[in-house]
PDB file of C-alpha atoms in Angstrom:
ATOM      1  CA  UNK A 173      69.404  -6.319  42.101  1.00 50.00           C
ATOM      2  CA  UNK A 174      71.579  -3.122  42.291  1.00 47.00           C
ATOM      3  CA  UNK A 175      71.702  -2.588  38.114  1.00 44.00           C
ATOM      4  CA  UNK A 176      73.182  -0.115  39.300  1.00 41.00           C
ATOM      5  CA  UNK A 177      75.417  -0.464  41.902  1.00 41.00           C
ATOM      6  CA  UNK A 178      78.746   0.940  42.822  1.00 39.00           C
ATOM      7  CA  UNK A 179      82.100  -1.305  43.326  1.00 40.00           C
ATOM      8  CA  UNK A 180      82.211  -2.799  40.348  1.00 38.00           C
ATOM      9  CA  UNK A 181      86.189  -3.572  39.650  1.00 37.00           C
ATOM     10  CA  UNK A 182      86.007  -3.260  36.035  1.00 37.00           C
ATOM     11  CA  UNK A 183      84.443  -0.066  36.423  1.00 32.00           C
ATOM     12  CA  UNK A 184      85.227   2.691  37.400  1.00 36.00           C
ATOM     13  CA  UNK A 185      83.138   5.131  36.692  1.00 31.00           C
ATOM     14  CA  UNK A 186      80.698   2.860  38.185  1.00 33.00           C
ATOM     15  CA  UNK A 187      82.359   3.480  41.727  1.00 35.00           C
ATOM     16  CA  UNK A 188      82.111   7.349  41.059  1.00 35.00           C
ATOM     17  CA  UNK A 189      78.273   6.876  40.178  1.00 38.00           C
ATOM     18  CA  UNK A 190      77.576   4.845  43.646  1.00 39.00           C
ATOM     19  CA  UNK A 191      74.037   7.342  44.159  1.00 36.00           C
ATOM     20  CA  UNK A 192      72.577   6.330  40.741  1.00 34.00           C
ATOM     21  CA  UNK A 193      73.379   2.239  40.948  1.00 36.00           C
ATOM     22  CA  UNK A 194      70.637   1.423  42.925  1.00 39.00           C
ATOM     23  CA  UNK A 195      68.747  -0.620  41.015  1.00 41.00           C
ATOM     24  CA  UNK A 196      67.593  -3.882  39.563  1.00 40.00           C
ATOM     25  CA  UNK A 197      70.326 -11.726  45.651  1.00 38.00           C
ATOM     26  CA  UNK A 198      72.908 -35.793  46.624  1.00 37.00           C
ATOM     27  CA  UNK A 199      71.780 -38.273  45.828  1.00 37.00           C
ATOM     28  CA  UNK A 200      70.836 -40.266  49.001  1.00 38.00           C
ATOM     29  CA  UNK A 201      73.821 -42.134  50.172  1.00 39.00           C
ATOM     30  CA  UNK A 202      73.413 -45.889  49.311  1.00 36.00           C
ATOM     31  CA  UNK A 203      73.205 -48.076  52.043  1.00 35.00           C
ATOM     32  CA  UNK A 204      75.173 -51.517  51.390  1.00 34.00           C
ATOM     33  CA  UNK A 205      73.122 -54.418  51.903  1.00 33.00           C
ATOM     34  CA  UNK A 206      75.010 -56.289  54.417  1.00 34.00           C
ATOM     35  CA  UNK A 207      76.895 -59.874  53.294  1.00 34.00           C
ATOM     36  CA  UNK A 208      75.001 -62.759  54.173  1.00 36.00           C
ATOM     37  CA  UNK A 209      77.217 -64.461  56.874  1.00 35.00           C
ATOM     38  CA  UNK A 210      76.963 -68.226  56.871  1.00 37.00           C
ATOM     39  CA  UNK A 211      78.731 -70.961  59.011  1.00 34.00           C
ATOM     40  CA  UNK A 212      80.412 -73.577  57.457  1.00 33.00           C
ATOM     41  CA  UNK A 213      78.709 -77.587  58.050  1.00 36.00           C
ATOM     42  CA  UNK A 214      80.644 -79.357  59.506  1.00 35.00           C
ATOM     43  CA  UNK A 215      81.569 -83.059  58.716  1.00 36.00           C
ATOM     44  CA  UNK A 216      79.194 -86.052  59.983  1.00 34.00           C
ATOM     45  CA  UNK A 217      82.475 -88.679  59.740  1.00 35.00           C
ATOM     46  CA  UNK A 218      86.128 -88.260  60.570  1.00 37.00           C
ATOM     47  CA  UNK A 219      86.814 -88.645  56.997  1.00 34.00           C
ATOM     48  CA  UNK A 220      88.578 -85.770  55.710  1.00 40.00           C
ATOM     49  CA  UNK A 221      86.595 -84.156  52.929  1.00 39.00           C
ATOM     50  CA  UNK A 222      88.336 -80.953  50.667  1.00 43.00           C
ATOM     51  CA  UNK A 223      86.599 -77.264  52.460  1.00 45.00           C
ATOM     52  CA  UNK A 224      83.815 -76.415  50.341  1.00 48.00           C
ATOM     53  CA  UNK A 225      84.162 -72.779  48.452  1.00 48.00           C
ATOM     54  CA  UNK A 226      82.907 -70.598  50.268  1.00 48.00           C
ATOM     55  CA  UNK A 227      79.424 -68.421  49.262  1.00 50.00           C
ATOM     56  CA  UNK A 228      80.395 -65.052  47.447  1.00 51.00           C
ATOM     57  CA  UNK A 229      78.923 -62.504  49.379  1.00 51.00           C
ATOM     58  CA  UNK A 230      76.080 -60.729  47.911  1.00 52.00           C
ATOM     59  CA  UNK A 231      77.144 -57.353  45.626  1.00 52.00           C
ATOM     60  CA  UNK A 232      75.362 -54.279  47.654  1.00 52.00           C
ATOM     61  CA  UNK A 233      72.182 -53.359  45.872  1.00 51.00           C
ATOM     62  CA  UNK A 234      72.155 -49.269  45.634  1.00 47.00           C
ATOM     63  CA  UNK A 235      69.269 -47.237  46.762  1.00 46.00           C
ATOM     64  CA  UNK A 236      67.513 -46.162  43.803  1.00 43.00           C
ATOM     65  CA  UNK A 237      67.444 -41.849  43.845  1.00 43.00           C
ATOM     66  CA  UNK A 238      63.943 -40.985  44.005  1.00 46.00           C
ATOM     67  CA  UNK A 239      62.591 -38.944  41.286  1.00 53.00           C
ATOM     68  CA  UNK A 240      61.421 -35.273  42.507  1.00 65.00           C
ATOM     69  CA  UNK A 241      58.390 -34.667  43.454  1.00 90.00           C
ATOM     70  CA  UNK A 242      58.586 -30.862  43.088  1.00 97.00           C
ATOM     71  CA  UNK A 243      55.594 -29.385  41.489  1.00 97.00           C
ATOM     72  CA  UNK A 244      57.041 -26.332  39.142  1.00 97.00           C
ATOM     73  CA  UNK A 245      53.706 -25.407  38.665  1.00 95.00           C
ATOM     74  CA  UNK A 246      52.443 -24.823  41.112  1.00 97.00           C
ATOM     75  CA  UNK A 247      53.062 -20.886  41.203  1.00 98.00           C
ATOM     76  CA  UNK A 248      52.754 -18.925  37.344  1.00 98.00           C
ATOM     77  CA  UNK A 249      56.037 -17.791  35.964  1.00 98.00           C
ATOM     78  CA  UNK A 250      54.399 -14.790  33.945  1.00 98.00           C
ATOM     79  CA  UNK A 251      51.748 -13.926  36.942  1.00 98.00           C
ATOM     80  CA  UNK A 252      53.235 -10.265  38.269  1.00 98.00           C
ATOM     81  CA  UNK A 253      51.558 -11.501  41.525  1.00 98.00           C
ATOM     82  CA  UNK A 254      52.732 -14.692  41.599  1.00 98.00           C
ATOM     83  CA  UNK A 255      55.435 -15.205  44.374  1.00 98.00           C
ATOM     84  CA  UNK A 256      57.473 -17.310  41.153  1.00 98.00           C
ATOM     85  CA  UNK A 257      57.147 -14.528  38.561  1.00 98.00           C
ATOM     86  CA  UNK A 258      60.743 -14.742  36.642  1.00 98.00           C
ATOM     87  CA  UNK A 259      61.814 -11.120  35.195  1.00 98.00           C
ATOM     88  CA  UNK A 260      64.910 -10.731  33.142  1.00 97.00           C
ATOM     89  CA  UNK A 261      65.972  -9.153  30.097  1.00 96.00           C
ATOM     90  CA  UNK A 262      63.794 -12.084  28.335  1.00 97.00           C
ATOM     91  CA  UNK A 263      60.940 -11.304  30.739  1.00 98.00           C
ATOM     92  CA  UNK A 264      59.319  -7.924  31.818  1.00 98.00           C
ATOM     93  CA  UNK A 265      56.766  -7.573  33.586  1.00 98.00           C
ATOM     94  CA  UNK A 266      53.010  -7.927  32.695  1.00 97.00           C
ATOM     95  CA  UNK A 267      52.313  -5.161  32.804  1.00 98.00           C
ATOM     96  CA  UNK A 268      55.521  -2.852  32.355  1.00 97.00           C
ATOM     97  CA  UNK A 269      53.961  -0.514  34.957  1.00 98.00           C
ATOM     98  CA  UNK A 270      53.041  -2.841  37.757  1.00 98.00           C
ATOM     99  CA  UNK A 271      52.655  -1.983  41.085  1.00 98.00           C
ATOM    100  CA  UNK A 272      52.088  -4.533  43.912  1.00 98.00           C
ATOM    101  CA  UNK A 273      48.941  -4.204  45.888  1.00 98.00           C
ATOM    102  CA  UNK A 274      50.180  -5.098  49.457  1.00 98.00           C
ATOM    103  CA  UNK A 275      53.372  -3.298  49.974  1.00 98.00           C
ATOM    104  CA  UNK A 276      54.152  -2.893  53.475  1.00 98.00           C
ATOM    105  CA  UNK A 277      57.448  -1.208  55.337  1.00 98.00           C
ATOM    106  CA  UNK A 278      59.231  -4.541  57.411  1.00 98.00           C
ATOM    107  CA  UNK A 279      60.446  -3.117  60.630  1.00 98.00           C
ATOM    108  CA  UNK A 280      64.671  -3.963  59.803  1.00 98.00           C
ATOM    109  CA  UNK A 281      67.558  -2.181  59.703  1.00 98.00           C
ATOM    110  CA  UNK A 282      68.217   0.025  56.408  1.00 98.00           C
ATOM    111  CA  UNK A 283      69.414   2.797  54.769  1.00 97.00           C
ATOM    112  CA  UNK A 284      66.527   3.525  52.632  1.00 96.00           C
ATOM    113  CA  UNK A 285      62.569   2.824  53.870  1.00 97.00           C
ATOM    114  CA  UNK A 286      62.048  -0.021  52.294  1.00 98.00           C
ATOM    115  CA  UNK A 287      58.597  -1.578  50.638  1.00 98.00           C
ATOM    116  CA  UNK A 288      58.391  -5.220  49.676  1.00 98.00           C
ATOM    117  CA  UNK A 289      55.392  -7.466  49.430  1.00 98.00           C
ATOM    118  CA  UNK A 290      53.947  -8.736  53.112  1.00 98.00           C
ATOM    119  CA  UNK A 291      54.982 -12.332  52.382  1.00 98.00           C
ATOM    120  CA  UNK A 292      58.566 -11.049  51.750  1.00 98.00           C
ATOM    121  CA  UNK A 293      58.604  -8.645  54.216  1.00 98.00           C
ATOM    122  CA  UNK A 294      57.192 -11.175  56.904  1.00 98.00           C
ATOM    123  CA  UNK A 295      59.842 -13.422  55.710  1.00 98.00           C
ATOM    124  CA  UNK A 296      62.294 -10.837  55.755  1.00 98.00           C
ATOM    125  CA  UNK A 297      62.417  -9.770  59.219  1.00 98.00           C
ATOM    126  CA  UNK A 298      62.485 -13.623  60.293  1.00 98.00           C
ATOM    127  CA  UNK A 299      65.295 -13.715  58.355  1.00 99.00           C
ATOM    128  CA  UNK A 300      67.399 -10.819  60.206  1.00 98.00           C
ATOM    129  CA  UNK A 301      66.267 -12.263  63.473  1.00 98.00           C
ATOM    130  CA  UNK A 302      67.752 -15.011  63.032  1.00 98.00           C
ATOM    131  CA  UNK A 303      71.055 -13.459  61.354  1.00 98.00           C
ATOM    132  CA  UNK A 304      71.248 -11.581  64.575  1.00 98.00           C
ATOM    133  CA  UNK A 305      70.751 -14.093  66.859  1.00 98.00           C
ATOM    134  CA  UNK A 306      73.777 -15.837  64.976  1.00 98.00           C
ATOM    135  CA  UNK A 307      76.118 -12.123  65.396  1.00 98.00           C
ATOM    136  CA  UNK A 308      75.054 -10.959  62.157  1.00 98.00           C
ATOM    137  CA  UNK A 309      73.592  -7.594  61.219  1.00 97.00           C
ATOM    138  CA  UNK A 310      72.273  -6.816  58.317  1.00 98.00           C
ATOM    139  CA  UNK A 311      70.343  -3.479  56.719  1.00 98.00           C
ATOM    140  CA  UNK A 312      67.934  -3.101  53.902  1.00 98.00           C
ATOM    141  CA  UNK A 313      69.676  -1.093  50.661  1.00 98.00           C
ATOM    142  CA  UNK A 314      66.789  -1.076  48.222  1.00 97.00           C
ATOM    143  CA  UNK A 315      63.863  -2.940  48.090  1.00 98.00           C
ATOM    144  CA  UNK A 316      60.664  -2.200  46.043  1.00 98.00           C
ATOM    145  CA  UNK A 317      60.893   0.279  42.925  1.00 97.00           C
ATOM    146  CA  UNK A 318      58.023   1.558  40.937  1.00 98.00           C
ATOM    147  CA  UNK A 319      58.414   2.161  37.270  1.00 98.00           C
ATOM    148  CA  UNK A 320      58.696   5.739  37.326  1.00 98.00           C
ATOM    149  CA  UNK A 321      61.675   5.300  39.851  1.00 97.00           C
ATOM    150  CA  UNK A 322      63.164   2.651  37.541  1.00 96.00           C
ATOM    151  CA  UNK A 323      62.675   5.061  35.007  1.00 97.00           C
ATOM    152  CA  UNK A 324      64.579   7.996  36.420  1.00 96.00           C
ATOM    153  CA  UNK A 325      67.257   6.128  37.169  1.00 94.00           C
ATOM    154  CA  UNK A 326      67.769   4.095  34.088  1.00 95.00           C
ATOM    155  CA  UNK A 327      67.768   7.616  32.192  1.00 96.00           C
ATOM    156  CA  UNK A 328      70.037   8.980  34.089  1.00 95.00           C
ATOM    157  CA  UNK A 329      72.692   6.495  34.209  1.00 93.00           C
ATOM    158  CA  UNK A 330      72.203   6.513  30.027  1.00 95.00           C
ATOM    159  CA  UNK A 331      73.526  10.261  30.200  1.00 95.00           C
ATOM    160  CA  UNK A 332      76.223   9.689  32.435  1.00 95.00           C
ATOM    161  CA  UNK A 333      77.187   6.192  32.001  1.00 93.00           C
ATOM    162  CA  UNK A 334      76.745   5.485  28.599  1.00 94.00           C
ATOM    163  CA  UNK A 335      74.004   3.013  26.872  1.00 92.00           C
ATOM    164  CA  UNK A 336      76.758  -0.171  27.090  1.00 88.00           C
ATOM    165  CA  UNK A 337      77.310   0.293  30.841  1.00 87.00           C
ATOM    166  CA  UNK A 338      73.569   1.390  31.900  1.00 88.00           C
ATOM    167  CA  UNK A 339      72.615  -2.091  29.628  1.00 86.00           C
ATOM    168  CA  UNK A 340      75.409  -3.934  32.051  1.00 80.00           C
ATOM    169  CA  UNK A 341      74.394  -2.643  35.665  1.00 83.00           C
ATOM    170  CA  UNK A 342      70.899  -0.996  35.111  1.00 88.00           C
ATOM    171  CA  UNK A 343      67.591  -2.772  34.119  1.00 92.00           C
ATOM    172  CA  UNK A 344      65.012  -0.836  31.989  1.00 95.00           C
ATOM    173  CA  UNK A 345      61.553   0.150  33.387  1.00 97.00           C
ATOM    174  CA  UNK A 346      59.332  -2.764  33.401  1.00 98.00           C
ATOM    175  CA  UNK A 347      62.665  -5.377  33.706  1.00 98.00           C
ATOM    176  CA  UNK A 348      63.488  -4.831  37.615  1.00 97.00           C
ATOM    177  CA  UNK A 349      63.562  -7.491  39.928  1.00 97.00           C
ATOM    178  CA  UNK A 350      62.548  -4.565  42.582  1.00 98.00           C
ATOM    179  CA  UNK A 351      59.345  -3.329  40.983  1.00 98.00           C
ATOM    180  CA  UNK A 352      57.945  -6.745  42.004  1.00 98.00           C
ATOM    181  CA  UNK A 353      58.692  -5.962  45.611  1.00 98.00           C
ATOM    182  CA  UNK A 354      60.036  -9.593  45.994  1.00 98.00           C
ATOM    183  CA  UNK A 355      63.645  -8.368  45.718  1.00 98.00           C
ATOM    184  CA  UNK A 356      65.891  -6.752  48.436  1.00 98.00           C
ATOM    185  CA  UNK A 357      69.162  -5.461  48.195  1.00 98.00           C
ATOM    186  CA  UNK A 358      71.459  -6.608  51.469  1.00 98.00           C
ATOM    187  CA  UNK A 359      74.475  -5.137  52.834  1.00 98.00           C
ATOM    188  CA  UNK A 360      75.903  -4.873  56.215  1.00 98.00           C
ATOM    189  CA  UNK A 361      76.033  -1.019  56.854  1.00 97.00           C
ATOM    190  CA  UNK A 362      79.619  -1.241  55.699  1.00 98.00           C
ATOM    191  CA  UNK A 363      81.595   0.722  52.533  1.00 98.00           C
ATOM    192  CA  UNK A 364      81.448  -2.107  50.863  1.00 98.00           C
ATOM    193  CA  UNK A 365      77.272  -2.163  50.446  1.00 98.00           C
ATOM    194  CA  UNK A 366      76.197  -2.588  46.866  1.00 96.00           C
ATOM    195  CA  UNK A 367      79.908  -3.535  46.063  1.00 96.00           C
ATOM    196  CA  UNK A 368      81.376  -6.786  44.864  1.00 97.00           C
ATOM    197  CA  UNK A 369      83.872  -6.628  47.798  1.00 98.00           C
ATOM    198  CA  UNK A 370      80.578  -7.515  49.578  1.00 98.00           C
ATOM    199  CA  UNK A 371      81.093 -11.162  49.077  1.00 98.00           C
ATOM    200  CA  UNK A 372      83.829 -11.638  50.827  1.00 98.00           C
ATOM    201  CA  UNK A 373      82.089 -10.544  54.833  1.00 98.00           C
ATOM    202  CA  UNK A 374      80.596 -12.477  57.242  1.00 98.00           C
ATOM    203  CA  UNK A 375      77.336 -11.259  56.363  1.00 98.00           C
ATOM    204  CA  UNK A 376      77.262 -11.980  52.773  1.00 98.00           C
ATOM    205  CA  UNK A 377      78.021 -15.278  53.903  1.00 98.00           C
ATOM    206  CA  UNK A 378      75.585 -15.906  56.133  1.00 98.00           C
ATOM    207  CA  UNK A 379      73.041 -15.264  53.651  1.00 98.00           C
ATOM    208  CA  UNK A 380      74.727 -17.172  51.443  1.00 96.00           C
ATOM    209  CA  UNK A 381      74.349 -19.824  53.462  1.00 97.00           C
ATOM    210  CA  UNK A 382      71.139 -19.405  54.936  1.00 98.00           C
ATOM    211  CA  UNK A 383      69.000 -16.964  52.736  1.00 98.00           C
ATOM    212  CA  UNK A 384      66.907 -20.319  51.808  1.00 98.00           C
ATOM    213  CA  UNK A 385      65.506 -21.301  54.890  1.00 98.00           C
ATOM    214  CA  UNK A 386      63.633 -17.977  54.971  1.00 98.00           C
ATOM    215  CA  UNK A 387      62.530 -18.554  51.286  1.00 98.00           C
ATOM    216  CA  UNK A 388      65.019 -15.946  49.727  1.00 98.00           C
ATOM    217  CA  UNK A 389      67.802 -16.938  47.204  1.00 98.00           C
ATOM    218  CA  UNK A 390      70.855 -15.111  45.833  1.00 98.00           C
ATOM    219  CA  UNK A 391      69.706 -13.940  41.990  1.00 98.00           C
ATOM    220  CA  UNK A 392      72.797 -13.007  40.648  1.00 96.00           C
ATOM    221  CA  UNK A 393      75.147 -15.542  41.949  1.00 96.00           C
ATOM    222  CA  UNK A 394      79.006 -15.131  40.360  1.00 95.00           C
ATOM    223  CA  UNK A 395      79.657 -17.301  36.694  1.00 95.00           C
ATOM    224  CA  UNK A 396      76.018 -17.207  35.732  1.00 96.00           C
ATOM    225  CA  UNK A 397      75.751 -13.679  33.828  1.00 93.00           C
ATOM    226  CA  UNK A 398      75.233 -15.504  30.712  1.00 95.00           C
ATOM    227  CA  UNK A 399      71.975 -17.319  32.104  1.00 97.00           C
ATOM    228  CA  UNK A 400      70.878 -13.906  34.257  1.00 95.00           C
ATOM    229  CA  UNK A 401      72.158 -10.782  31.709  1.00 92.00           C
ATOM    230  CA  UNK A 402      73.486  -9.490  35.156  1.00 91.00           C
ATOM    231  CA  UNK A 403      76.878  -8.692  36.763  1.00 89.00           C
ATOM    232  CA  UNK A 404      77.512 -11.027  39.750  1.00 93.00           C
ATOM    233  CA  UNK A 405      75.251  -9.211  42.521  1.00 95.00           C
ATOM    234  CA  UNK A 406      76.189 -10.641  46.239  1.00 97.00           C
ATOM    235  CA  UNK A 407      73.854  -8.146  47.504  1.00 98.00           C
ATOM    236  CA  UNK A 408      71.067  -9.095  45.632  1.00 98.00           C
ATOM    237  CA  UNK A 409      68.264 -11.557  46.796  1.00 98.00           C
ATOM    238  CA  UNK A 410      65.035 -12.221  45.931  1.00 98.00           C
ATOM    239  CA  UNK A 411      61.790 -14.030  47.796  1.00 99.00           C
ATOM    240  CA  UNK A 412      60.417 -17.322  45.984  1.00 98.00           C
ATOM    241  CA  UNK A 413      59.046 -19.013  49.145  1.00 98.00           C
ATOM    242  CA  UNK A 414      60.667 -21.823  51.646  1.00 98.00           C
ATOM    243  CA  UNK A 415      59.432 -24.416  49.114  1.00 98.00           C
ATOM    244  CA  UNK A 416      61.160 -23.259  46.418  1.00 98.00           C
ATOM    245  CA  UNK A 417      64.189 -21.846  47.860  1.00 98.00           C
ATOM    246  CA  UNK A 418      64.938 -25.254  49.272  1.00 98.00           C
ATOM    247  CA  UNK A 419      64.450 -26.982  46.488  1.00 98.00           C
ATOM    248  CA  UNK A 420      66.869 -24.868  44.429  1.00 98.00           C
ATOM    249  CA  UNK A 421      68.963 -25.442  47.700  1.00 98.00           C
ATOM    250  CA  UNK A 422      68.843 -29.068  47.658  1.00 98.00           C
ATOM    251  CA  UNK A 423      69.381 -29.548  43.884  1.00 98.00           C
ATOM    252  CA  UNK A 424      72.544 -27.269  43.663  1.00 97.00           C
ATOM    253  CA  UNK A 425      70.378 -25.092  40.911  1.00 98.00           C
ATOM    254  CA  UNK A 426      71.850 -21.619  41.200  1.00 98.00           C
ATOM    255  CA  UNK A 427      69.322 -19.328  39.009  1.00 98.00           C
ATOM    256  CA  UNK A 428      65.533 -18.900  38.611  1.00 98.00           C
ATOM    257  CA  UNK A 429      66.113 -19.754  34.841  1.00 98.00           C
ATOM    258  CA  UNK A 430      68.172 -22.967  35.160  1.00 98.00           C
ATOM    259  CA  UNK A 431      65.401 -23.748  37.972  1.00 98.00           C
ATOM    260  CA  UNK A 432      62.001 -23.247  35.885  1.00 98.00           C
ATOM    261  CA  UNK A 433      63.850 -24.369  32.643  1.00 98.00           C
ATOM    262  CA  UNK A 434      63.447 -21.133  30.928  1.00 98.00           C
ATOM    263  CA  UNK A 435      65.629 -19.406  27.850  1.00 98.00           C
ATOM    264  CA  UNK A 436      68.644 -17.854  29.096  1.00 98.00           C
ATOM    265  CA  UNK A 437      68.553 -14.129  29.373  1.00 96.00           C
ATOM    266  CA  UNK A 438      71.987 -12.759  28.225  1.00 94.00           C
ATOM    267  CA  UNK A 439      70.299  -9.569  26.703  1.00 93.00           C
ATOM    268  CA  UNK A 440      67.156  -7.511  25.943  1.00 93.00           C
TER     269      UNK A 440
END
C-alpha cells in the first residue's frame, strides 16, 4: 500500500512528492434432469381409439448451491503474526511497534531491497516465476516497513502535504499494511510505478488476474475506498495464503473487510 504514492490524478502535488509516497495490492451450473422419454402403447385391436395425452415431461430439478465450507477462523484477525491479521484505519497493529521475526530478502527484481515475511517471500518469487514465464516482468517497490520508517514518512508528508492529503495517501505508524511484511508494492520498472496509470499495463493485469493462485490479493481494489479508507492502489497487494486468496477469488469478495465481515474502515 503506497499511502503515499505518486500519480494520483486528483493530485498534484502528490505527483511532485513521488520520493515520500511510499507507503502503506457461481453458483454451480444446474444440470437439467433429462425428460423421461416414453413410447406410446400401441393398440391390441384395429379399433380406432382417440391418442392418449401424452406424459408432461418432468420440470428440471436444480442443483442445490452448496453452502461454504470455508473456515474464517481458522487464522486470528487481531494476531500481528497471523498470516490473516486485517490492519486499517479501524485496526492497528498489536502492538503499534511490531516487527516481524522472520523477515527475509526474496531474490526478485526491485527497486528497493525488499523484506517480507518467508511465507510471502517464498510465495512471492513463485509468483514472478510464473509472471515471467507468461512475458511478464515485474519488480518489488516497497515491501516491509518498520514503525520508525512509517514514522518518518508519515511526518514528513504532514509538513509538506498537509494533514487532509497525508490522512488520504499515507497511513500512520502502527496502521501500515507494510510493517506486517505481508504487503508488497508491484510495478513493472516503468514511470508509471506507484501510479494509478499502473492499472491499465499488462502487468497490473496479470496480477490482477493471477495474484491469487500464489496466495496474494489486490488490497485496494478501485470503488471500495469507503470499505478500505484508501485511494484505489493497483500496485498494492498483500499475502493471505492460497486458501484464502481463492476463496475471496471464487466468491467475487474484493476486500479483507467485506471477506472477514468486519466494520468498514473509512477513517481513523
Amino acid at each position: 500500500m503506497r499511502h503515499a504514492s505518486p500519480g494520483r490524478p486528483a493530485l498534484a502535488v502528490v505527483a511532485a512528492s513521488a520520493a515520500l509516497l511510499l507507503t502503506a495490492c457461481t453458483a454451480p451450473r444446474t444440470t437439467p434432469v433429462a425428460p423421461a422419454t416414453g413410447s406410446a402403447n400401441a393398440g391390441a385391436t384395429t379399433r380406432t381409439t382417440a391418442p392418449s395425452s401424452p406424459s408432461p415431461s418432468p420440470t428440471p430439478t436444480p442443483t442445490p448451491t452448496p453452502a461454504s465450507t470455508f473456515d474464517l477462523r481458522a487464522h486470528s484477525l487481531d494476531d500481528p503474526t497471523s498470516i490473516w491479521v486485517v490492519v486499517d484505519k479501524k485496526r492497528p497493529l498489536q502492538p503499534k511497534t511490531y516487527v516481524p521475526a522472520d523477515l527475509v530478502t526474496p531474490q526478485v527484481p526491485h527497486t528497493n531491497v525488499p523484506q517480507l515475511r518467508r511465507v510471502a517471500a517464498d510465495a512471492l518469487v513463485t509468483m514472478f516465476a510464473a509472471a515471467k514465464r507468461d512475458g511478464i516482468t515485474l519488480y518489488s517497490l516497497s515491501a516491509y516497513r518498520s514503525y520508525a520508517t512509517q514514522t518518518s514518512i508519515f511526518d514528513r508528508n504532514l509538513q509538506q502535504l498537509g494533514r487532509e492529503t497525508t490522512l488520504d495517501l499515507t497511513a500512520k505508524p502502527g496502521y501500515s499494511e507494510h510493517q506486517t511484511g505481508l504487503a508488497d508494492d508491484l510495478g513493472d520498472g516503468t514511470s508509471c510505478d506507484l501510479a494509478v496509470c499502473f492499472e491499465s499495463h499488462p502487468a497490473a493485469k496479470w496480477l490482477a488476474a493471477n495474484s491469487w493462485r500464489y496466495g496474494w490479493i489486490l488490497r485496494y481494489p478501485l470503488g471500495d475506498t469507503a470499505i478500505t479508507g484508501i485511494q484505489t492502489e493497483p500496485w498494492h497487494f498483500r499475502y493471505i495464503g492460497v486458501p484464502a486468496a481463492t476463496e475471496m477469488h471464487d466468491t467475487g469478495v474484493k476486500t479483507l473487510e467485506q471477506f472477514f465481515g468486519l466494520p468498514d474502515s473509512p477513517d481513523y
